Coordinates of C-alpha atoms (C1' of nucleotides) in Angstrom, one line a residue:
Chain C
M6 CA -6.7 -46.4 14.9
N7 CA -6.4 -49.8 13.4
T8 CA -2.7 -50.6 13.0
K9 CA -3.3 -53.9 11.2
F10 CA -5.2 -52.1 8.5
F11 CA -2.3 -49.8 7.7
Q12 CA 0.2 -52.5 8.1
N13 CA -1.6 -54.5 5.4
I14 CA -1.5 -51.6 3.0
Y15 CA 1.9 -50.2 3.7
K16 CA 3.6 -53.6 3.5
H17 CA 7.3 -53.3 2.5
P18 CA 10.5 -54.8 3.8
L19 CA 12.1 -51.4 4.2
I20 CA 9.2 -49.9 6.2
T21 CA 10.0 -50.4 9.9
P22 CA 7.3 -50.4 12.6
S23 CA 8.4 -46.9 13.7
D24 CA 8.2 -45.7 10.1
L25 CA 4.7 -47.1 10.0
N26 CA 3.8 -45.1 13.0
V27 CA 5.0 -41.9 11.4
I28 CA 3.1 -42.8 8.2
I29 CA -0.1 -43.7 10.1
K30 CA -0.1 -40.3 11.8
C31 CA -0.3 -38.6 8.5
H32 CA -3.7 -40.0 7.8
Q33 CA -7.0 -38.6 8.6
K34 CA -10.3 -40.4 9.0
V35 CA -13.1 -39.7 6.5
H36 CA -16.6 -41.0 6.3
F37 CA -18.3 -41.0 3.0
K38 CA -21.9 -41.5 2.0
K39 CA -23.4 -43.3 -0.9
A40 CA -23.5 -41.1 -4.1
E41 CA -21.0 -38.6 -2.7
F42 CA -18.3 -37.3 -5.0
I43 CA -14.8 -37.9 -3.8
L44 CA -13.3 -36.3 -6.8
K45 CA -14.7 -34.6 -9.9
I46 CA -13.4 -34.3 -13.4
G47 CA -11.5 -31.0 -13.7
D48 CA -10.6 -30.8 -10.0
Q49 CA -7.2 -31.5 -8.8
A50 CA -6.8 -34.6 -6.6
N51 CA -5.3 -33.5 -3.4
D52 CA -5.1 -36.8 -1.5
Y53 CA -5.5 -40.5 -1.8
Y54 CA -7.8 -42.7 0.2
L55 CA -7.2 -46.0 2.0
I56 CA -10.6 -47.6 2.1
E57 CA -11.4 -49.4 5.3
N58 CA -15.0 -50.2 4.3
G59 CA -17.4 -49.3 1.6
I60 CA -16.9 -49.2 -2.1
L61 CA -15.9 -46.3 -4.5
R62 CA -16.1 -46.3 -8.2
S63 CA -14.2 -44.2 -10.7
F64 CA -15.7 -43.3 -14.1
V65 CA -15.3 -41.2 -17.2
Y66 CA -17.6 -40.2 -20.0
D67 CA -17.4 -41.6 -23.5
Y68 CA -18.0 -39.5 -26.6
N69 CA -21.7 -39.9 -26.2
G70 CA -21.7 -38.7 -22.7
N71 CA -22.3 -42.2 -21.2
E72 CA -20.6 -43.0 -17.9
I73 CA -17.9 -45.6 -18.2
T74 CA -16.8 -47.2 -15.0
T75 CA -13.0 -47.5 -15.1
N76 CA -12.5 -49.0 -11.6
F77 CA -14.0 -50.1 -8.4
H78 CA -12.2 -49.5 -5.2
C79 CA -12.8 -51.9 -2.4
P80 CA -11.8 -52.2 1.3
N81 CA -8.0 -52.3 1.6
D82 CA -7.6 -50.7 -1.8
I83 CA -6.1 -47.3 -2.3
S84 CA -8.3 -44.9 -4.4
T85 CA -7.1 -41.9 -6.3
E86 CA -6.5 -40.5 -9.7
Y87 CA -2.8 -41.0 -10.2
A88 CA -2.2 -38.5 -12.9
S89 CA -4.0 -35.8 -11.1
L90 CA -2.4 -36.4 -7.7
F91 CA 1.1 -37.0 -8.8
Q92 CA 1.4 -34.7 -11.8
R93 CA -0.8 -32.0 -10.2
Q94 CA -3.2 -31.9 -13.1
A95 CA -6.9 -31.6 -13.4
S96 CA -8.5 -35.0 -12.9
N97 CA -9.9 -36.8 -15.9
E98 CA -12.0 -39.2 -13.8
N99 CA -14.8 -38.9 -11.3
I100 CA -14.7 -40.9 -8.1
M101 CA -17.9 -41.5 -6.4
A102 CA -19.1 -43.6 -3.5
I103 CA -21.5 -46.4 -4.3
T104 CA -22.0 -47.3 -0.6
D105 CA -21.5 -45.5 2.7
G106 CA -18.0 -46.2 4.1
L107 CA -14.9 -45.2 6.0
A108 CA -11.6 -44.3 4.6
W109 CA -8.3 -42.7 5.7
K110 CA -6.9 -40.0 3.5
I111 CA -3.5 -38.6 3.2
T112 CA -2.8 -35.2 1.5
Y113 CA -0.3 -34.7 -1.3
D114 CA 1.9 -32.5 0.9
L115 CA 2.2 -35.1 3.6
F116 CA 2.7 -37.9 1.0
Q117 CA 5.4 -35.7 -0.6
K118 CA 7.1 -35.2 2.8
L119 CA 7.1 -38.9 3.6
F120 CA 8.3 -39.7 0.1
H121 CA 11.4 -37.6 0.5
Q122 CA 12.1 -38.3 4.1
N123 CA 11.6 -42.0 4.3
N124 CA 13.4 -44.5 2.3
G125 CA 11.0 -47.3 2.9
F126 CA 8.0 -45.3 2.1
R127 CA 9.7 -44.2 -1.2
E128 CA 10.4 -47.8 -2.2
W129 CA 6.9 -48.7 -1.2
G130 CA 5.5 -45.9 -3.3
R131 CA 7.4 -46.8 -6.4
S132 CA 6.5 -50.5 -6.0
W133 CA 2.9 -49.6 -5.5
L134 CA 2.8 -47.5 -8.7
S135 CA 4.4 -50.2 -10.7
Q136 CA 2.0 -52.7 -9.2
Q137 CA -0.9 -50.6 -10.3
L138 CA 0.6 -50.3 -13.7
F139 CA 0.8 -54.1 -13.9
I140 CA -2.8 -54.4 -12.9
S141 CA -3.8 -51.9 -15.5
T142 CA -1.9 -53.7 -18.2
Q143 CA -3.4 -57.0 -17.2
R144 CA -6.9 -55.5 -17.4
A145 CA -6.3 -54.1 -20.8
I146 CA -5.1 -57.5 -22.0
E147 CA -8.1 -59.3 -20.5
M148 CA -10.4 -56.9 -22.0
H149 CA -9.7 -58.5 -25.3
T150 CA -8.5 -62.0 -24.6
K151 CA -11.5 -62.9 -22.5
S152 CA -15.1 -62.9 -23.3
A153 CA -17.5 -60.6 -21.4
K154 CA -18.9 -63.7 -19.7
D155 CA -15.5 -64.8 -18.5
R156 CA -14.7 -61.4 -17.3
Y157 CA -18.0 -61.3 -15.3
I158 CA -17.4 -64.7 -13.8
Q159 CA -13.9 -63.6 -12.8
L160 CA -15.4 -60.5 -11.2
I161 CA -17.8 -62.6 -9.2
Q162 CA -15.0 -64.8 -7.9
N163 CA -12.5 -62.1 -7.2
N164 CA -14.8 -59.3 -6.0
P165 CA -18.2 -60.6 -5.0
Q166 CA -18.7 -57.4 -2.9
I167 CA -18.7 -55.4 -6.1
V168 CA -21.3 -57.6 -7.8
Q169 CA -23.4 -57.5 -4.7
N170 CA -23.3 -53.7 -4.2
A171 CA -22.9 -52.1 -7.5
P172 CA -25.8 -51.6 -9.9
I173 CA -25.7 -53.7 -13.1
K174 CA -25.2 -50.7 -15.4
H175 CA -21.9 -49.8 -13.6
I176 CA -20.6 -53.3 -13.7
A177 CA -21.6 -53.5 -17.3
T178 CA -19.5 -50.5 -18.4
Y179 CA -16.7 -51.7 -16.3
L180 CA -16.8 -55.0 -18.2
G181 CA -17.0 -53.1 -21.5
I182 CA -20.5 -54.2 -22.4
T183 CA -24.0 -52.8 -22.1
D184 CA -26.4 -53.6 -19.2
T185 CA -28.5 -55.4 -21.7
S186 CA -25.8 -57.8 -22.5
L187 CA -24.8 -58.3 -18.9
S188 CA -28.4 -59.1 -18.0
R189 CA -28.3 -61.8 -20.6
I190 CA -25.0 -63.2 -19.3
R191 CA -26.4 -63.3 -15.8
K192 CA -29.4 -65.2 -17.0
E193 CA -27.1 -67.6 -18.9
I194 CA -24.9 -68.3 -15.9
L195 CA -27.8 -69.5 -13.7
Chain V
M24 CA 26.4 -38.6 -27.0
N25 CA 23.3 -36.8 -28.1
T26 CA 22.3 -34.5 -25.2
K27 CA 19.1 -33.3 -26.8
F28 CA 17.9 -36.8 -26.9
F29 CA 18.3 -37.3 -23.2
Q30 CA 17.0 -33.8 -22.4
N31 CA 13.8 -34.6 -24.2
I32 CA 13.2 -37.8 -22.2
Y33 CA 14.4 -36.6 -18.8
K34 CA 12.4 -33.4 -18.9
H35 CA 11.5 -32.2 -15.4
P36 CA 11.7 -28.8 -13.8
L37 CA 13.7 -30.2 -10.9
I38 CA 16.4 -31.8 -13.1
T39 CA 19.2 -29.3 -13.6
P40 CA 21.7 -29.4 -16.5
S41 CA 24.3 -30.8 -14.2
D42 CA 21.9 -33.4 -12.9
L43 CA 21.2 -34.3 -16.5
N44 CA 24.9 -34.8 -17.1
V45 CA 25.2 -37.2 -14.2
I46 CA 22.1 -39.1 -15.4
I47 CA 23.4 -39.3 -19.0
K48 CA 26.6 -40.9 -17.8
C49 CA 24.7 -43.7 -16.3
H50 CA 23.5 -44.9 -19.7
Q51 CA 25.1 -47.3 -22.0
K52 CA 24.7 -47.5 -25.8
V53 CA 23.1 -50.7 -27.2
H54 CA 22.4 -51.8 -30.7
F55 CA 19.6 -54.2 -31.3
K56 CA 18.7 -56.3 -34.4
K57 CA 15.3 -57.1 -35.8
A58 CA 13.8 -60.2 -34.1
E59 CA 16.2 -59.9 -31.2
F60 CA 14.7 -60.5 -27.7
I61 CA 15.3 -57.7 -25.3
L62 CA 13.5 -59.4 -22.5
K63 CA 11.9 -62.9 -22.2
I64 CA 9.0 -64.0 -20.0
G65 CA 10.4 -65.5 -16.8
D66 CA 13.6 -63.5 -16.9
Q67 CA 14.1 -60.5 -14.6
A68 CA 14.3 -57.1 -16.2
N69 CA 17.6 -55.6 -15.2
D70 CA 17.4 -52.3 -17.1
Y71 CA 15.2 -50.0 -19.1
Y72 CA 15.9 -48.7 -22.6
L73 CA 15.6 -45.3 -24.1
I74 CA 15.0 -45.8 -27.7
E75 CA 16.9 -43.5 -30.1
N76 CA 15.8 -45.3 -33.2
G77 CA 14.1 -48.5 -34.2
I78 CA 10.9 -50.1 -32.8
L79 CA 10.4 -52.7 -30.0
R80 CA 7.3 -54.6 -29.3
S81 CA 6.1 -56.2 -26.0
F82 CA 3.8 -59.2 -26.1
V83 CA 2.3 -61.9 -24.0
Y84 CA 0.5 -65.2 -24.8
D85 CA -3.2 -65.7 -24.4
Y86 CA -4.7 -68.9 -23.1
N87 CA -4.5 -70.4 -26.6
G88 CA -0.8 -69.6 -26.9
N89 CA -1.3 -66.8 -29.4
E90 CA 0.9 -63.8 -29.2
I91 CA -0.9 -60.6 -28.0
T92 CA 1.0 -57.4 -28.6
T93 CA 0.6 -55.2 -25.5
N94 CA 2.7 -52.3 -26.7
F95 CA 5.0 -50.8 -29.3
H96 CA 8.0 -48.8 -28.2
C97 CA 9.1 -46.1 -30.6
P98 CA 12.0 -43.6 -30.7
N99 CA 12.0 -41.4 -27.6
D100 CA 10.0 -43.9 -25.7
I101 CA 11.3 -45.8 -22.7
S102 CA 10.9 -49.6 -22.9
T103 CA 10.8 -52.0 -20.0
E104 CA 8.5 -54.3 -18.1
Y105 CA 7.8 -52.1 -15.0
A106 CA 6.7 -54.9 -12.6
S107 CA 9.7 -56.9 -13.3
L108 CA 12.2 -54.0 -13.1
F109 CA 10.8 -52.2 -10.1
Q110 CA 9.5 -55.1 -8.1
R111 CA 12.3 -57.5 -9.0
Q112 CA 10.1 -60.2 -10.3
A113 CA 10.1 -62.5 -13.3
S114 CA 8.8 -60.7 -16.4
N115 CA 5.4 -61.6 -17.7
E116 CA 6.0 -60.0 -21.0
N117 CA 8.4 -60.6 -23.9
I118 CA 10.1 -57.6 -25.5
M119 CA 11.4 -58.0 -29.0
A120 CA 12.8 -55.8 -31.7
I121 CA 10.7 -55.4 -34.8
T122 CA 13.4 -53.4 -36.6
D123 CA 17.1 -52.8 -36.1
G124 CA 17.8 -49.9 -33.8
L125 CA 19.8 -48.1 -31.3
A126 CA 19.0 -47.6 -27.6
W127 CA 20.5 -46.4 -24.4
K128 CA 20.1 -48.6 -21.4
I129 CA 20.4 -47.9 -17.7
T130 CA 20.6 -50.7 -15.1
Y131 CA 18.4 -51.1 -12.1
D132 CA 21.3 -50.5 -9.8
L133 CA 22.2 -47.2 -11.4
F134 CA 18.6 -46.2 -11.6
Q135 CA 18.3 -47.0 -7.9
K136 CA 21.3 -44.9 -7.1
L137 CA 20.1 -41.9 -9.0
F138 CA 16.6 -42.3 -7.6
H139 CA 17.9 -42.0 -4.0
Q140 CA 20.6 -39.4 -4.6
N141 CA 18.8 -37.0 -6.9
N142 CA 15.7 -35.2 -6.0
G143 CA 14.8 -34.1 -9.5
F144 CA 15.3 -37.6 -10.9
R145 CA 13.1 -39.0 -8.2
E146 CA 10.3 -36.6 -9.1
W147 CA 10.8 -37.4 -12.7
G148 CA 10.6 -41.1 -12.0
R149 CA 7.4 -40.8 -10.1
S150 CA 5.9 -38.5 -12.6
W151 CA 6.9 -40.9 -15.4
L152 CA 5.3 -43.9 -13.7
S153 CA 2.1 -42.1 -13.1
Q154 CA 2.1 -40.9 -16.7
Q155 CA 2.5 -44.4 -17.9
L156 CA -0.4 -45.4 -15.6
F157 CA -2.5 -42.7 -17.2
I158 CA -1.7 -43.9 -20.7
S159 CA -2.4 -47.5 -19.7
T160 CA -5.8 -46.5 -18.3
Q161 CA -6.7 -44.4 -21.3
R162 CA -5.8 -47.4 -23.5
A163 CA -8.1 -49.7 -21.5
I164 CA -10.9 -47.2 -21.9
E165 CA -10.4 -46.7 -25.6
M166 CA -10.4 -50.5 -26.1
H167 CA -14.1 -50.4 -25.4
T168 CA -15.3 -47.0 -26.1
K169 CA -13.9 -46.9 -29.6
S170 CA -14.4 -49.2 -32.5
A171 CA -11.4 -51.2 -33.9
K172 CA -11.6 -49.0 -37.0
D173 CA -11.3 -45.8 -35.0
R174 CA -8.4 -47.3 -32.9
Y175 CA -6.6 -48.2 -36.1
I176 CA -7.1 -44.7 -37.6
Q177 CA -5.8 -43.2 -34.4
L178 CA -2.8 -45.4 -34.6
I179 CA -2.1 -44.3 -38.1
Q180 CA -2.2 -40.7 -37.1
N181 CA -0.3 -40.9 -33.9
N182 CA 2.3 -43.6 -34.8
P183 CA 2.6 -44.0 -38.5
Q184 CA 6.0 -45.6 -38.0
I185 CA 4.3 -48.5 -36.3
V186 CA 1.9 -49.0 -39.1
Q187 CA 4.7 -48.8 -41.6
N188 CA 7.1 -51.2 -39.8
A189 CA 5.1 -53.7 -37.9
P190 CA 3.4 -56.7 -39.6
I191 CA -0.3 -56.6 -39.6
K192 CA -0.8 -59.5 -37.2
H193 CA 1.0 -57.7 -34.5
I194 CA -0.9 -54.5 -35.0
A195 CA -4.1 -56.5 -35.0
T196 CA -3.5 -58.1 -31.6
Y197 CA -2.5 -54.7 -30.3
L198 CA -5.8 -53.3 -31.4
G199 CA -7.6 -56.3 -30.0
I200 CA -8.8 -57.8 -33.2
T201 CA -7.7 -60.5 -35.7
D202 CA -5.5 -59.9 -38.7
T203 CA -8.5 -60.8 -40.8
S204 CA -10.6 -58.0 -39.4
L205 CA -7.7 -55.5 -39.7
S206 CA -7.3 -56.5 -43.3
R207 CA -10.9 -55.6 -43.9
I208 CA -10.7 -52.4 -42.0
R209 CA -7.7 -51.4 -44.1
K210 CA -9.6 -52.2 -47.3
E211 CA -12.5 -50.1 -46.0
I212 CA -10.4 -47.1 -45.2
L213 CA -9.0 -46.8 -48.7
Chain F
dG20 C1' -50.4 -46.2 0.3
dG21 C1' -49.8 -44.5 -4.1
dT22 C1' -47.2 -42.2 -7.6
dA23 C1' -42.8 -41.5 -9.6
dA24 C1' -38.2 -42.8 -10.6
dG25 C1' -35.0 -45.9 -11.2
dT26 C1' -33.4 -50.8 -12.1
dC27 C1' -33.4 -55.1 -14.4
dT28 C1' -35.1 -58.3 -18.0
dT29 C1' -36.4 -59.6 -22.6
dG30 C1' -37.6 -59.7 -27.6
dC31 C1' -36.4 -58.4 -32.2
dC32 C1' -33.2 -57.2 -35.5
dA33 C1' -28.7 -55.0 -37.0
dT34 C1' -23.7 -55.1 -37.0
dA35 C1' -18.9 -55.9 -35.8
dT36 C1' -15.9 -59.3 -35.4
dG37 C1' -14.2 -64.1 -35.3
dA38 C1' -13.1 -68.8 -37.3
dC39 C1' -11.5 -71.1 -41.0
dA40 C1' -9.8 -71.9 -45.5
dG41 C1' -8.1 -70.8 -50.0
dG42 C1' -5.4 -68.1 -52.8
dA43 C1' -2.3 -64.1 -54.2
dA44 C1' 1.6 -61.6 -53.3
dA45 C1' 5.9 -60.6 -51.1
dT46 C1' 10.0 -62.2 -49.0
dA47 C1' 13.6 -65.2 -47.6
dC48 C1' 16.8 -68.9 -48.6
dC49 C1' 19.7 -72.2 -51.1
Chain G
dG22 C1' 16.2 -68.5 -60.4
dG23 C1' 13.3 -71.5 -58.0
dT24 C1' 11.2 -73.3 -54.0
dA25 C1' 9.6 -72.5 -49.4
dT26 C1' 7.8 -69.5 -46.1
dT27 C1' 5.6 -65.8 -44.6
dT28 C1' 2.3 -62.1 -45.1
dC29 C1' -1.8 -60.4 -46.6
dC30 C1' -6.4 -60.5 -48.6
dT31 C1' -11.1 -62.3 -49.2
dG32 C1' -15.3 -65.4 -49.2
dT33 C1' -18.6 -67.8 -46.3
dC34 C1' -20.8 -68.6 -42.3
dA35 C1' -21.2 -68.3 -37.1
dT36 C1' -21.5 -65.7 -32.8
dA37 C1' -21.2 -62.1 -29.5
dT38 C1' -22.8 -57.9 -28.6
dG39 C1' -25.4 -53.5 -29.4
dG40 C1' -29.6 -50.5 -30.1
dC41 C1' -34.1 -49.9 -29.1
dA42 C1' -38.3 -50.3 -26.8
dA43 C1' -41.7 -52.5 -23.8
dG44 C1' -42.7 -54.4 -19.6
dA45 C1' -41.9 -56.3 -14.8
dC46 C1' -40.1 -55.3 -10.7
dT47 C1' -37.9 -52.5 -6.9
dT48 C1' -37.1 -48.5 -4.4
dA49 C1' -37.7 -43.8 -3.0
dC50 C1' -40.6 -40.3 -1.5
dC51 C1' -44.6 -37.4 -0.2

DNA sequence: GGTAAGTCTTGCCATATGACAGGAAATACC
DNA sequence: GGTATTTCCTGTCATATGGCAAGACTTACC
């Protein structure tokens, strides 16, 4: 059990070391394999995953049935479908592994218990949600203030592991373009 | 004091009528005027607003200094900058009134108090945040799966009040296009 | 090792949107 | 009421990206 790993994710001034121990105990080790589904559209998310290594990807389908990658989840990220987990609804996203990997999952019930029992965890939870909201808003803004090329360069700089491991077609839809265009952008960058 | 108004916003199975009364008492009436700043970039958000009537708009600046509208806030919406309010940081968005209006605000301290004292309010809060996150994600997806024209038509259908009250340039940046293009789209739709 | 399946690149042409600038129309202001 | 300001529309041309299809290349599999 790698305490540093959890410490890094559950970082909040109100979470004490003994809180952290309680929190850690609520997690369960999970190995995942490339191409494995972690969550399917229509199912209810029952847990969230702290990724220790490997990469996940969440995606939806557009009106033509094409996969649109909405997010990549890398080591030290938390992966889940918020609306499904926290509002107990059917998921509207798929989550699938694009590499083999290792994660720690926590169930909704245990999350719920911690959330109500532990003040620090509660604050952390709210802060994390609002942080995710901020990231999501930023992304929406960059989707139309930056060119596809700039967004790709930014991805290379911030998440080289994604660029190295994910197939071009998934990166392309994440960037909001076709694989054809991304291929041209790559050529241009060289 | 319009109870129905609050009831509609603070709708959650775990919020009892007496909870609701406590919650309502924490709010304070605020009138706002067209072009008034509710929040400025760099300031810390200290409250959130339940809008009873009128429209607010939040916006950022792109790398060229142009205003980009990130959101409109209509009657029965809650308006704030989440990251600033909940993570006690400087805001990275401006919020400005585009019409005169009336809102009810609640301060961070009172929100915080309710959040820790009241189970139903806490659940509502988390549910609301994850709902916002869902909306934000949906918007990011639609920004590249739908054409600007479709997004505009959708806006007309879902939020006619915005189309009627906001100047074209603000609607355009919200849709991710220029006012020139929006003008052409409007012409085409007729 | 050979076939099949999937992945990436490239060429051609179409289209949506942007940049800029001029003008019309509406609105604000003294 | 008249000037200034803002808002909106429109024309021309440039550019980014898409759609489609062919081919090269890689990977998986029996």
